[in-house]
């Protein structure tokens, strides 16, 4: 006859419980990595659009408004118009040179595409082109 202590410490039926716990942990880990990848994709896309907008605004025959329009169009085409609502441009100095600076504030996705409005801010810089001799 088995003792009551031995009956309480058997491993029968623990495989199903372990499978559920490990499966849940791996699911959360996988979804977290996918969410991080989505956030980085959005950041890189918005940063590239801001840089392209700054380069476009820095051309000799363009104005700041042309750069913001270019950045908005690129962001709206790649991610959707909700990510292109807050794009600003200004002239300033970057590394000691006159520059066009395009700044984009966009939602930072935390769960899927839902996130904090204005949680991500990136800037693109480009040296201003002049036609002076």
The first five atom37 places (N, CA, C, CB, O) and aatype in JSON, in Angstrom:
{
  "aatype": [20, 20, 20, 20, 20, 20, 20, 20, 20, 20, 20, 20, 20, 20, 20, 20, 20, 20, 20, 20, 20, 20, 20, 20, 20, 20, 20, 20, 20, 20, 20, 20, 20, 20, 20, 20, 20, 20, 20, 20, 20, 20, 20, 20, 20, 20, 20, 20, 20, 20, 20, 20, 20, 20, 20, 20, 20, 20, 20, 20, 20, 20, 20, 20, 20, 20, 20, 20, 20, 20, 20, 20, 20, 20, 20, 20, 20, 20, 20, 20, 20, 20, 20, 20, 20, 20, 20, 20, 20, 20, 20, 20, 20, 20, 20, 20, 20, 20, 20, 20, 20, 20, 20, 20, 20, 20, 20, 20, 20, 20, 20, 20, 20, 20, 20, 20, 20, 20, 20, 20, 20, 20, 20, 20, 20, 20, 20, 20, 20, 20, 20, 20, 20],
  "atom_mask": [
    [1, 1, 1, 1, 1],
    [1, 1, 1, 1, 1],
    [1, 1, 1, 1, 1],
    [1, 1, 1, 1, 1],
    [1, 1, 1, 1, 1],
    [1, 1, 1, 1, 1],
    [1, 1, 1, 1, 1],
    [1, 1, 1, 1, 1],
    [1, 1, 1, 1, 1],
    [1, 1, 1, 1, 1],
    [1, 1, 1, 1, 1],
    [1, 1, 1, 1, 1],
    [1, 1, 1, 1, 1],
    [1, 1, 1, 1, 1],
    [1, 1, 1, 1, 1],
    [1, 1, 1, 1, 1],
    [1, 1, 1, 1, 1],
    [1, 1, 1, 1, 1],
    [1, 1, 1, 1, 1],
    [1, 1, 1, 1, 1],
    [1, 1, 1, 1, 1],
    [1, 1, 1, 1, 1],
    [1, 1, 1, 1, 1],
    [1, 1, 1, 1, 1],
    [1, 1, 1, 1, 1],
    [1, 1, 1, 1, 1],
    [1, 1, 1, 1, 1],
    [1, 1, 1, 1, 1],
    [1, 1, 1, 1, 1],
    [1, 1, 1, 1, 1],
    [1, 1, 1, 1, 1],
    [1, 1, 1, 1, 1],
    [1, 1, 1, 1, 1],
    [1, 1, 1, 1, 1],
    [1, 1, 1, 1, 1],
    [1, 1, 1, 1, 1],
    [1, 1, 1, 1, 1],
    [1, 1, 1, 1, 1],
    [1, 1, 1, 1, 1],
    [1, 1, 1, 1, 1],
    [1, 1, 1, 1, 1],
    [1, 1, 1, 1, 1],
    [1, 1, 1, 1, 1],
    [1, 1, 1, 1, 1],
    [1, 1, 1, 1, 1],
    [1, 1, 1, 1, 1],
    [1, 1, 1, 1, 1],
    [1, 1, 1, 1, 1],
    [1, 1, 1, 1, 1],
    [1, 1, 1, 1, 1],
    [1, 1, 1, 1, 1],
    [1, 1, 1, 1, 1],
    [1, 1, 1, 1, 1],
    [1, 1, 1, 1, 1],
    [1, 1, 1, 1, 1],
    [1, 1, 1, 1, 1],
    [1, 1, 1, 1, 1],
    [1, 1, 1, 1, 1],
    [1, 1, 1, 1, 1],
    [1, 1, 1, 1, 1],
    [1, 1, 1, 1, 1],
    [1, 1, 1, 1, 1],
    [1, 1, 1, 1, 1],
    [1, 1, 1, 1, 1],
    [1, 1, 1, 1, 1],
    [1, 1, 1, 1, 1],
    [1, 1, 1, 1, 1],
    [1, 1, 1, 1, 1],
    [1, 1, 1, 1, 1],
    [1, 1, 1, 1, 1],
    [1, 1, 1, 1, 1],
    [1, 1, 1, 1, 1],
    [1, 1, 1, 1, 1],
    [1, 1, 1, 1, 1],
    [1, 1, 1, 1, 1],
    [1, 1, 1, 1, 1],
    [1, 1, 1, 1, 1],
    [1, 1, 1, 1, 1],
    [1, 1, 1, 1, 1],
    [1, 1, 1, 1, 1],
    [1, 1, 1, 1, 1],
    [1, 1, 1, 1, 1],
    [1, 1, 1, 1, 1],
    [1, 1, 1, 1, 1],
    [1, 1, 1, 1, 1],
    [1, 1, 1, 1, 1],
    [1, 1, 1, 1, 1],
    [1, 1, 1, 1, 1],
    [1, 1, 1, 1, 1],
    [1, 1, 1, 1, 1],
    [1, 1, 1, 1, 1],
    [1, 1, 1, 1, 1],
    [1, 1, 1, 1, 1],
    [1, 1, 1, 1, 1],
    [1, 1, 1, 1, 1],
    [1, 1, 1, 1, 1],
    [1, 1, 1, 1, 1],
    [1, 1, 1, 1, 1],
    [1, 1, 1, 1, 1],
    [1, 1, 1, 1, 1],
    [1, 1, 1, 1, 1],
    [1, 1, 1, 1, 1],
    [1, 1, 1, 1, 1],
    [1, 1, 1, 1, 1],
    [1, 1, 1, 1, 1],
    [1, 1, 1, 1, 1],
    [1, 1, 1, 1, 1],
    [1, 1, 1, 1, 1],
    [1, 1, 1, 1, 1],
    [1, 1, 1, 1, 1],
    [1, 1, 1, 1, 1],
    [1, 1, 1, 1, 1],
    [1, 1, 1, 1, 1],
    [1, 1, 1, 1, 1],
    [1, 1, 1, 1, 1],
    [1, 1, 1, 1, 1],
    [1, 1, 1, 1, 1],
    [1, 1, 1, 1, 1],
    [1, 1, 1, 1, 1],
    [1, 1, 1, 1, 1],
    [1, 1, 1, 1, 1],
    [1, 1, 1, 1, 1],
    [1, 1, 1, 1, 1],
    [1, 1, 1, 1, 1],
    [1, 1, 1, 1, 1],
    [1, 1, 1, 1, 1],
    [1, 1, 1, 1, 1],
    [1, 1, 1, 1, 1],
    [1, 1, 1, 1, 1],
    [1, 1, 1, 1, 1],
    [1, 1, 1, 1, 1],
    [1, 1, 1, 1, 1],
    [1, 1, 1, 1, 1]
  ],
  "atom_positions": [
    [[0.83, -1.16, 0.0], [0.0, 0.0, 0.0], [0.89, 1.25, 0.0], [-0.96, -0.01, 1.21], [1.92, 1.29, 0.68]],
    [[0.48, 2.24, -0.77], [1.27, 3.47, -0.88], [0.93, 4.4, 0.27], [1.03, 4.16, -2.23], [-0.18, 4.42, 0.8]],
    [[1.92, 5.17, 0.62], [1.69, 6.14, 1.7], [0.97, 7.36, 1.13], [3.03, 6.55, 2.38], [1.05, 7.6, -0.08]],
    [[0.28, 8.14, 1.95], [-0.4, 9.35, 1.48], [0.58, 10.38, 0.93], [-1.22, 9.96, 2.61], [0.23, 11.17, 0.05]],
    [[1.79, 10.38, 1.45], [2.79, 11.34, 0.97], [3.17, 11.04, -0.48], [4.05, 11.31, 1.86], [3.31, 11.97, -1.27]],
    [[3.33, 9.8, -0.85], [3.67, 9.41, -2.2], [2.55, 9.73, -3.17], [4.01, 7.92, -2.25], [2.8, 10.11, -4.31]],
    [[1.32, 9.57, -2.74], [0.17, 9.87, -3.61], [0.08, 11.37, -3.9], [-1.13, 9.37, -2.96], [-0.36, 11.76, -4.98]],
    [[0.48, 12.2, -2.97], [0.39, 13.65, -3.15], [1.48, 14.18, -4.07], [0.46, 14.35, -1.81], [1.34, 15.28, -4.61]],
    [[2.55, 13.47, -4.26], [3.68, 13.96, -5.04], [3.88, 13.22, -6.36], [4.93, 13.86, -4.23], [4.99, 13.21, -6.89]],
    [[2.86, 12.61, -6.89], [2.96, 11.95, -8.19], [2.92, 12.99, -9.3], [1.83, 10.91, -8.37], [2.36, 14.08, -9.13]],
    [[3.5, 12.65, -10.44], [3.56, 13.56, -11.58], [2.47, 13.32, -12.61], [4.9, 13.44, -12.25], [2.48, 13.92, -13.68]],
    [[1.52, 12.45, -12.3], [0.46, 12.16, -13.26], [-0.4, 13.4, -13.51], [-0.42, 10.99, -12.76], [-0.84, 14.05, -12.56]],
    [[-0.62, 13.72, -14.77], [-1.47, 14.85, -15.12], [-0.75, 16.18, -15.17], [-2.59, 14.94, -14.16], [-1.36, 17.19, -15.52]],
    [[0.52, 16.23, -14.83], [1.24, 17.51, -14.82], [1.67, 17.94, -16.22], [2.45, 17.42, -13.91], [1.97, 19.12, -16.43]],
    [[1.72, 17.03, -17.17], [2.15, 17.37, -18.52], [1.18, 18.35, -19.18], [2.27, 16.11, -19.38], [1.61, 19.27, -19.87]],
    [[-0.09, 18.17, -18.96], [-1.08, 19.08, -19.55], [-0.94, 20.48, -18.95], [-2.5, 18.55, -19.33], [-1.03, 21.47, -19.68]],
    [[-0.74, 20.57, -17.65], [-0.59, 21.87, -17.01], [0.7, 22.56, -17.47], [-0.59, 21.72, -15.47], [0.7, 23.76, -17.73]],
    [[1.78, 21.79, -17.57], [3.04, 22.36, -18.05], [2.91, 22.83, -19.49], [4.17, 21.34, -17.92], [3.45, 23.88, -19.84]],
    [[2.22, 22.09, -20.32], [2.03, 22.47, -21.71], [1.29, 23.8, -21.81], [1.26, 21.38, -22.46], [1.67, 24.66, -22.61]],
    [[0.26, 23.98, -21.02], [-0.51, 25.22, -21.04], [0.34, 26.39, -20.58], [-1.77, 25.1, -20.16], [0.31, 27.46, -21.19]],
    [[1.1, 26.21, -19.5], [1.93, 27.31, -18.98], [3.04, 27.67, -19.96], [2.53, 26.93, -17.62], [3.28, 28.86, -20.2]],
    [[3.73, 26.7, -20.51], [4.81, 26.98, -21.46], [4.23, 27.56, -22.75], [5.62, 25.7, -21.76], [4.81, 28.48, -23.32]],
    [[3.1, 27.03, -23.21], [2.46, 27.57, -24.41], [2.05, 29.02, -24.24], [1.24, 26.74, -24.76], [2.25, 29.83, -25.15]],
    [[1.49, 29.37, -23.09], [1.1, 30.75, -22.82], [2.33, 31.66, -22.79], [0.33, 30.85, -21.49], [2.31, 32.76, -23.35]],
    [[3.39, 31.21, -22.15], [4.62, 32.0, -22.08], [5.21, 32.22, -23.47], [5.64, 31.31, -21.18], [5.62, 33.34, -23.79]],
    [[5.26, 31.18, -24.29], [5.8, 31.33, -25.64], [4.92, 32.21, -26.52], [5.96, 29.96, -26.27], [5.42, 32.94, -27.37]],
    [[3.61, 32.14, -26.32], [2.69, 33.0, -27.08], [2.92, 34.47, -26.74], [1.24, 32.61, -26.8], [2.98, 35.31, -27.63]],
    [[3.04, 34.78, -25.45], [3.29, 36.16, -25.03], [4.63, 36.64, -25.57], [3.25, 36.28, -23.49], [4.74, 37.77, -26.03]],
    [[5.64, 35.8, -25.51], [6.97, 36.17, -26.01], [6.92, 36.43, -27.52], [7.98, 35.06, -25.69], [7.52, 37.4, -27.99]],
    [[6.25, 35.59, -28.27], [6.14, 35.76, -29.71], [5.39, 37.04, -30.07], [5.44, 34.55, -30.34], [5.82, 37.78, -30.95]],
    [[4.28, 37.3, -29.4], [3.52, 38.52, -29.67], [4.31, 39.77, -29.29], [2.19, 38.49, -28.91], [4.2, 40.8, -29.96]],
    [[5.1, 39.69, -28.23], [5.93, 40.83, -27.83], [6.99, 41.13, -28.89], [6.6, 40.56, -26.48], [7.23, 42.29, -29.21]],
    [[7.61, 40.1, -29.43], [8.62, 40.31, -30.48], [7.97, 40.87, -31.74], [9.34, 38.98, -30.8], [8.55, 41.74, -32.38]],
    [[6.79, 40.39, -32.1], [6.08, 40.94, -33.25], [5.71, 42.4, -33.04], [4.81, 40.11, -33.54], [5.8, 43.21, -33.97]],
    [[5.28, 42.75, -31.83], [4.93, 44.14, -31.53], [6.15, 45.04, -31.61], [4.28, 44.24, -30.14], [6.07, 46.15, -32.13]],
    [[7.28, 44.57, -31.1], [8.52, 45.33, -31.19], [8.91, 45.53, -32.66], [9.65, 44.62, -30.42], [9.33, 46.62, -33.04]],
    [[8.77, 44.51, -33.46], [9.06, 44.62, -34.88], [8.15, 45.63, -35.58], [8.92, 43.27, -35.55], [8.6, 46.39, -36.44]],
    [[6.87, 45.64, -35.21], [5.94, 46.61, -35.78], [6.31, 48.03, -35.37], [4.49, 46.3, -35.34], [6.3, 48.93, -36.21]],
    [[6.64, 48.24, -34.12], [7.03, 49.57, -33.64], [8.3, 50.05, -34.34], [7.24, 49.56, -32.12], [8.39, 51.22, -34.73]],
    [[9.27, 49.17, -34.51], [10.5, 49.55, -35.21], [10.25, 49.83, -36.68], [11.55, 48.47, -35.05], [10.86, 50.73, -37.26]],
    [[9.36, 49.06, -37.29], [9.01, 49.31, -38.7], [8.39, 50.7, -38.85], [8.04, 48.24, -39.22], [8.75, 51.45, -39.76]],
    [[7.46, 51.03, -37.96], [6.82, 52.35, -38.02], [7.84, 53.45, -37.78], [5.67, 52.45, -36.99], [7.84, 54.47, -38.48]],
    [[8.72, 53.27, -36.79], [9.74, 54.28, -36.5], [10.65, 54.48, -37.71], [10.56, 53.87, -35.27], [10.92, 55.61, -38.1]],
    [[11.13, 53.39, -38.3], [12.04, 53.51, -39.44], [11.35, 54.13, -40.65], [12.6, 52.15, -39.81], [11.97, 54.92, -41.38]],
    [[10.1, 53.79, -40.88], [9.36, 54.36, -42.01], [9.15, 55.85, -41.83], [8.01, 53.64, -42.18], [9.33, 56.63, -42.76]],
    [[8.76, 56.26, -40.62], [8.53, 57.68, -40.34], [9.84, 58.45, -40.38], [7.84, 57.86, -38.97], [9.88, 59.57, -40.89]],
    [[10.91, 57.88, -39.86], [12.22, 58.54, -39.9], [12.7, 58.72, -41.33], [13.24, 57.74, -39.09], [13.24, 59.77, -41.67]],
    [[12.51, 57.72, -42.16], [12.9, 57.83, -43.57], [12.07, 58.91, -44.28], [12.73, 56.48, -44.28], [12.61, 59.67, -45.08]],
    [[10.78, 58.96, -43.99], [9.93, 59.98, -44.61], [10.32, 61.38, -44.15], [8.44, 59.72, -44.28], [10.32, 62.32, -44.95]],
    [[10.67, 61.55, -42.87], [11.11, 62.85, -42.36], [12.42, 63.26, -43.02], [11.27, 62.82, -40.83], [12.59, 64.43, -43.38]],
    [[13.34, 62.33, -43.18], [14.61, 62.65, -43.83], [14.4, 63.01, -45.3], [15.57, 61.46, -43.71], [15.02, 63.95, -45.81]],
    [[13.55, 62.27, -45.97], [13.26, 62.58, -47.37], [12.56, 63.93, -47.5], [12.38, 61.47, -47.99], [12.85, 64.69, -48.42]],
    [[11.66, 64.24, -46.59], [11.01, 65.55, -46.59], [12.0, 66.67, -46.36], [9.92, 65.6, -45.54], [11.91, 67.73, -46.99]],
    [[12.97, 66.46, -45.46], [13.99, 67.48, -45.21], [14.87, 67.67, -46.44], [14.86, 67.08, -43.99], [15.19, 68.8, -46.8]],
    [[15.26, 66.57, -47.09], [16.06, 66.69, -48.31], [15.3, 67.43, -49.4], [16.48, 65.31, -48.82], [15.87, 68.23, -50.15]],
    [[14.0, 67.15, -49.5], [13.17, 67.81, -50.51], [13.01, 69.3, -50.2], [11.79, 67.14, -50.58], [13.06, 70.13, -51.11]],
    [[12.84, 69.64, -48.92], [12.69, 71.04, -48.52], [14.0, 71.8, -48.66], [12.18, 71.14, -47.09], [13.97, 73.02, -48.84]],
    [[15.13, 71.13, -48.58], [16.43, 71.78, -48.63], [16.87, 72.13, -50.05], [17.46, 70.91, -47.99], [17.86, 72.85, -50.23]],
    [[16.17, 71.63, -51.05], [16.55, 71.96, -52.43], [16.35, 73.44, -52.69], [15.72, 71.13, -53.43], [15.49, 74.07, -52.08]],
    [[17.16, 74.0, -53.59], [17.17, 75.45, -53.82], [15.83, 75.99, -54.31], [18.24, 75.8, -54.82], [15.47, 77.12, -53.99]],
    [[15.09, 75.22, -55.06], [13.84, 75.73, -55.63], [12.6, 75.28, -54.85], [13.72, 75.29, -57.06], [11.49, 75.42, -55.35]],
    [[12.76, 74.74, -53.65], [11.63, 74.28, -52.84], [11.55, 75.06, -51.53], [11.74, 72.78, -52.55], [12.53, 75.66, -51.09]],
    [[10.37, 75.03, -50.93], [10.15, 75.69, -49.65], [9.88, 74.64, -48.57], [8.97, 76.7, -49.73], [9.81, 73.44, -48.87]],
    [[9.74, 75.08, -47.33], [9.48, 74.15, -46.23], [8.17, 73.39, -46.42], [9.44, 74.9, -44.9], [8.07, 72.21, -46.1]],
    [[7.17, 74.07, -46.96], [5.88, 73.43, -47.2], [5.98, 72.25, -48.15], [4.9, 74.43, -47.74], [5.25, 71.27, -48.02]],
    [[6.89, 72.35, -49.12], [7.1, 71.22, -50.03], [7.64, 70.0, -49.29], [8.06, 71.63, -51.16], [7.27, 68.87, -49.59]],
    [[8.53, 70.24, -48.33], [9.09, 69.14, -47.55], [8.07, 68.47, -46.66], [10.23, 69.64, -46.71], [8.05, 67.25, -46.54]],
    [[7.2, 69.27, -46.02], [6.18, 68.66, -45.16], [5.17, 67.88, -46.0], [5.46, 69.75, -44.33], [4.71, 66.82, -45.59]],
    [[4.82, 68.42, -47.16], [3.9, 67.71, -48.04], [4.5, 66.39, -48.51], [3.53, 68.58, -49.25], [3.81, 65.37, -48.55]],
    [[5.77, 66.42, -48.85], [6.45, 65.19, -49.29], [6.47, 64.15, -48.17], [7.89, 65.51, -49.74], [6.18, 62.98, -48.41]],
    [[6.82, 64.58, -46.96], [6.85, 63.65, -45.83], [5.46, 63.09, -45.54], [7.42, 64.34, -44.57], [5.31, 61.89, -45.3]],
    [[4.44, 63.95, -45.56], [3.06, 63.49, -45.32], [2.64, 62.45, -46.36], [2.09, 64.68, -45.34], [2.05, 61.43, -46.02]],
    [[2.94, 62.73, -47.61], [2.56, 61.8, -48.68], [3.23, 60.44, -48.52], [2.91, 62.4, -50.05], [2.6, 59.41, -48.7]],
    [[4.52, 60.45, -48.18], [5.24, 59.19, -48.0], [4.69, 58.39, -46.82], [6.72, 59.45, -47.81], [4.53, 57.17, -46.91]],
    [[4.42, 59.07, -45.71], [3.9, 58.39, -44.52], [2.5, 57.85, -44.78], [3.88, 59.34, -43.3], [2.18, 56.72, -44.42]],
    [[1.66, 58.67, -45.42], [0.29, 58.23, -45.7], [0.27, 57.04, -46.65], [-0.52, 59.38, -46.3], [-0.56, 56.15, -46.5]],
    [[1.18, 57.01, -47.61], [1.23, 55.89, -48.54], [1.73, 54.61, -47.86], [2.13, 56.23, -49.72], [1.26, 53.52, -48.18]],
    [[2.66, 54.74, -46.94], [3.26, 53.56, -46.32], [2.48, 53.06, -45.1], [4.68, 53.86, -45.91], [2.34, 51.85, -44.92]],
    [[1.98, 53.97, -44.28], [1.35, 53.57, -43.01], [-0.11, 53.96, -42.88], [2.11, 54.17, -41.88], [-0.85, 53.32, -42.13]],
    [[-0.53, 54.98, -43.58], [-1.9, 55.45, -43.47], [-1.93, 56.91, -43.03], [-2.7, 54.59, -42.48], [-0.97, 57.39, -42.42]],
    [[-3.02, 57.6, -43.33], [-3.08, 59.03, -43.03], [-3.09, 59.35, -41.53], [-4.3, 59.62, -43.66], [-2.74, 60.47, -41.15]],
    [[-3.46, 58.43, -40.68], [-3.46, 58.69, -39.24], [-2.07, 58.92, -38.68], [-4.11, 57.55, -38.52], [-1.92, 59.54, -37.63]],
    [[-1.06, 58.41, -39.36], [0.32, 58.58, -38.91], [0.97, 59.83, -39.48], [1.14, 57.36, -39.28], [2.08, 60.19, -39.08]],
    [[0.3, 60.51, -40.42], [0.89, 61.67, -41.1], [0.22, 62.98, -40.7], [0.8, 61.5, -42.59], [0.32, 63.95, -41.44]],
    [[-0.45, 63.03, -39.58], [-1.22, 64.22, -39.23], [-0.39, 65.33, -38.61], [-2.31, 63.86, -38.3], [-0.8, 66.49, -38.68]],
    [[0.76, 65.04, -38.01], [1.53, 66.06, -37.31], [2.95, 66.11, -37.87], [1.54, 65.78, -35.78], [3.87, 65.5, -37.32]],
    [[3.11, 66.85, -38.97], [4.41, 67.01, -39.61], [4.72, 68.5, -39.66], [4.43, 66.38, -41.05], [3.92, 69.28, -40.16]],
    [[5.88, 68.89, -39.13], [6.28, 70.29, -39.14], [7.67, 70.41, -39.74], [6.24, 70.89, -37.71], [8.44, 69.45, -39.75]],
    [[7.98, 71.61, -40.23], [9.3, 71.86, -40.8], [9.78, 73.24, -40.38], [9.27, 71.74, -42.35], [8.98, 74.15, -40.16]],
    [[11.1, 73.37, -40.27], [11.7, 74.66, -39.91], [13.12, 74.7, -40.44], [11.66, 74.9, -38.38], [13.73, 73.67, -40.75]],
    [[13.63, 75.93, -40.51], [15.04, 76.1, -40.83], [15.79, 76.23, -39.52], [15.29, 77.33, -41.76], [15.29, 76.83, -38.57]],
    [[16.97, 75.68, -39.47], [17.78, 75.77, -38.27], [19.21, 75.45, -38.6], [17.26, 74.83, -37.19], [19.63, 75.52, -39.76]],
    [[19.96, 75.1, -37.58], [21.36, 74.74, -37.75], [21.55, 73.31, -37.28], [22.29, 75.71, -36.97], [21.06, 72.92, -36.22]],
    [[22.25, 72.53, -38.08], [22.55, 71.15, -37.71], [24.02, 70.9, -37.98], [21.65, 70.14, -38.51], [24.47, 71.0, -39.12]],
    [[24.76, 70.59, -36.95], [26.21, 70.38, -37.02], [26.92, 71.59, -37.61], [26.53, 69.14, -37.85], [27.9, 71.46, -38.34]],
    [[26.42, 72.78, -37.27], [27.06, 74.01, -37.69], [26.73, 74.48, -39.09], [28.5, 73.86, -37.58], [27.33, 75.44, -39.56]],
    [[25.81, 73.84, -39.75], [25.44, 74.22, -41.11], [23.95, 74.56, -41.15], [25.78, 73.1, -42.12], [23.17, 73.97, -40.41]],
    [[23.56, 75.5, -42.03], [22.13, 75.77, -42.18], [21.42, 74.52, -42.69], [21.89, 76.96, -43.14], [21.89, 73.86, -43.62]],
    [[20.28, 74.2, -42.08], [19.61, 72.95, -42.42], [18.1, 73.13, -42.42], [20.0, 71.85, -41.43], [17.55, 74.0, -41.74]],
    [[17.45, 72.3, -43.2], [16.0, 72.14, -43.15], [15.73, 70.97, -42.21], [15.36, 71.9, -44.59], [16.32, 69.9, -42.35]],
    [[14.84, 71.19, -41.26], [14.53, 70.16, -40.26], [13.05, 69.84, -40.35], [14.92, 70.63, -38.81], [12.2, 70.71, -40.16]],
    [[12.74, 68.58, -40.63], [11.35, 68.12, -40.68], [11.13, 67.2, -39.49], [11.03, 67.37, -42.04], [11.84, 66.22, -39.3]],
    [[10.14, 67.55, -38.67], [9.83, 66.79, -37.46], [8.46, 66.14, -37.61], [9.87, 67.7, -36.21], [7.5, 66.79, -38.04]],
    [[8.38, 64.87, -37.27], [7.13, 64.11, -37.36], [6.81, 63.56, -35.97], [7.23, 62.95, -38.43], [7.64, 62.9, -35.35]],
    [[5.6, 63.84, -35.51], [5.09, 63.25, -34.27], [3.94, 62.32, -34.65], [4.6, 64.37, -33.24], [2.99, 62.73, -35.32]],
    [[4.06, 61.1, -34.24], [3.11, 60.08, -34.68], [2.79, 59.14, -33.52], [3.67, 59.29, -35.89], [3.55, 59.09, -32.55]],
    [[1.7, 58.39, -33.6], [1.38, 57.45, -32.52], [2.44, 56.34, -32.4], [0.01, 56.82, -32.75], [2.95, 55.84, -33.4]],
    [[2.75, 55.99, -31.18], [3.65, 54.87, -30.9], [2.79, 53.65, -30.62], [4.62, 55.18, -29.69], [2.1, 53.62, -29.6]],
    [[2.81, 52.64, -31.49], [1.92, 51.49, -31.31], [2.35, 50.64, -30.11], [1.9, 50.63, -32.57], [3.51, 50.23, -30.01]],
    [[1.41, 50.37, -29.21], [1.69, 49.54, -28.04], [1.01, 48.18, -28.14], [1.25, 50.25, -26.77], [1.59, 47.15, -27.79]],
    [[-0.24, 48.17, -28.62], [-0.98, 46.92, -28.8], [-1.54, 46.95, -30.21], [-2.14, 46.75, -27.72], [-2.51, 47.66, -30.49]],
    [[-0.93, 46.19, -31.1], [-1.33, 46.27, -32.5], [-0.96, 47.64, -33.03], [-2.84, 46.0, -32.67], [0.17, 48.08, -32.86]],
    [[-1.89, 48.32, -33.67], [-1.65, 49.68, -34.15], [-2.19, 50.73, -33.2], [-2.27, 49.86, -35.5], [-2.11, 51.92, -33.5]],
    [[-2.74, 50.32, -32.07], [-3.27, 51.26, -31.09], [-2.15, 51.65, -30.13], [-4.47, 50.63, -30.31], [-1.42, 50.79, -29.63]],
    [[-2.03, 52.94, -29.88], [-0.95, 53.37, -29.0], [-1.13, 54.78, -28.51], [0.36, 53.24, -29.69], [-2.23, 55.33, -28.51]],
    [[-0.02, 55.36, -28.1], [0.0, 56.69, -27.52], [0.14, 57.72, -28.63], [1.16, 56.84, -26.48], [1.09, 57.66, -29.41]],
    [[-0.81, 58.66, -28.72], [-0.71, 59.73, -29.71], [0.49, 60.6, -29.4], [-2.0, 60.58, -29.74], [0.69, 61.02, -28.26]],
    [[1.3, 60.87, -30.41], [2.48, 61.71, -30.23], [3.57, 61.03, -29.43], [2.09, 62.98, -29.56], [4.5, 61.7, -28.98]],
    [[3.49, 59.73, -29.25], [4.49, 59.02, -28.45], [5.8, 58.82, -29.18], [3.95, 57.7, -28.04], [6.81, 58.48, -28.55]],
    [[5.82, 59.02, -30.48], [7.02, 58.84, -31.27], [7.31, 60.14, -32.0], [6.87, 57.66, -32.27], [6.46, 60.64, -32.75]],
    [[8.49, 60.7, -31.79], [8.89, 61.93, -32.47], [10.25, 61.72, -33.11], [8.92, 63.14, -31.49], [11.21, 61.35, -32.44]],
    [[10.31, 61.96, -34.41], [11.57, 61.82, -35.15], [11.79, 63.08, -35.98], [11.56, 60.56, -36.07], [10.85, 63.79, -36.33]],
    [[13.05, 63.35, -36.28], [13.41, 64.52, -37.09], [14.36, 64.12, -38.19], [14.02, 65.63, -36.22], [15.26, 63.29, -37.99]],
    [[14.16, 64.71, -39.34], [15.08, 64.53, -40.45], [15.76, 65.85, -40.74], [14.35, 64.01, -41.71], [15.12, 66.9, -40.69]],
    [[17.05, 65.82, -41.03], [17.84, 67.03, -41.28], [18.5, 66.94, -42.64], [18.9, 67.23, -40.17], [18.88, 65.86, -43.09]],
    [[18.62, 68.1, -43.3], [19.33, 68.15, -44.57], [19.92, 69.55, -44.74], [18.4, 67.79, -45.76], [19.28, 70.54, -44.4]],
    [[21.12, 69.62, -45.26], [21.77, 70.91, -45.5], [21.01, 71.67, -46.59], [23.26, 70.72, -45.91], [20.62, 71.11, -47.6]],
    [[20.83, 72.96, -46.34], [20.08, 73.8, -47.28], [20.96, 74.1, -48.48], [19.6, 75.11, -46.61], [22.12, 74.5, -48.34]],
    [[20.4, 73.91, -49.64], [21.09, 74.18, -50.89], [20.87, 75.63, -51.28], [20.61, 73.22, -52.02], [19.74, 76.12, -51.23]],
    [[21.93, 76.31, -51.66], [21.8, 77.71, -52.1], [22.39, 77.84, -53.51], [22.51, 78.69, -51.1], [23.18, 77.01, -53.95]],
    [[22.01, 78.89, -54.2], [22.51, 79.17, -55.54], [23.47, 80.34, -55.54], [21.36, 79.44, -56.49], [23.73, 80.92, -56.6]],
    [[24.01, 80.71, -54.39], [24.97, 81.81, -54.29], [26.29, 81.42, -54.94], [25.19, 82.22, -52.82], [26.71, 80.27, -54.89]],
    [[26.92, 82.42, -55.54], [28.25, 82.17, -56.16], [29.34, 82.32, -55.16], [28.49, 83.11, -57.34], [30.51, 82.15, -55.49]]
  ]
}
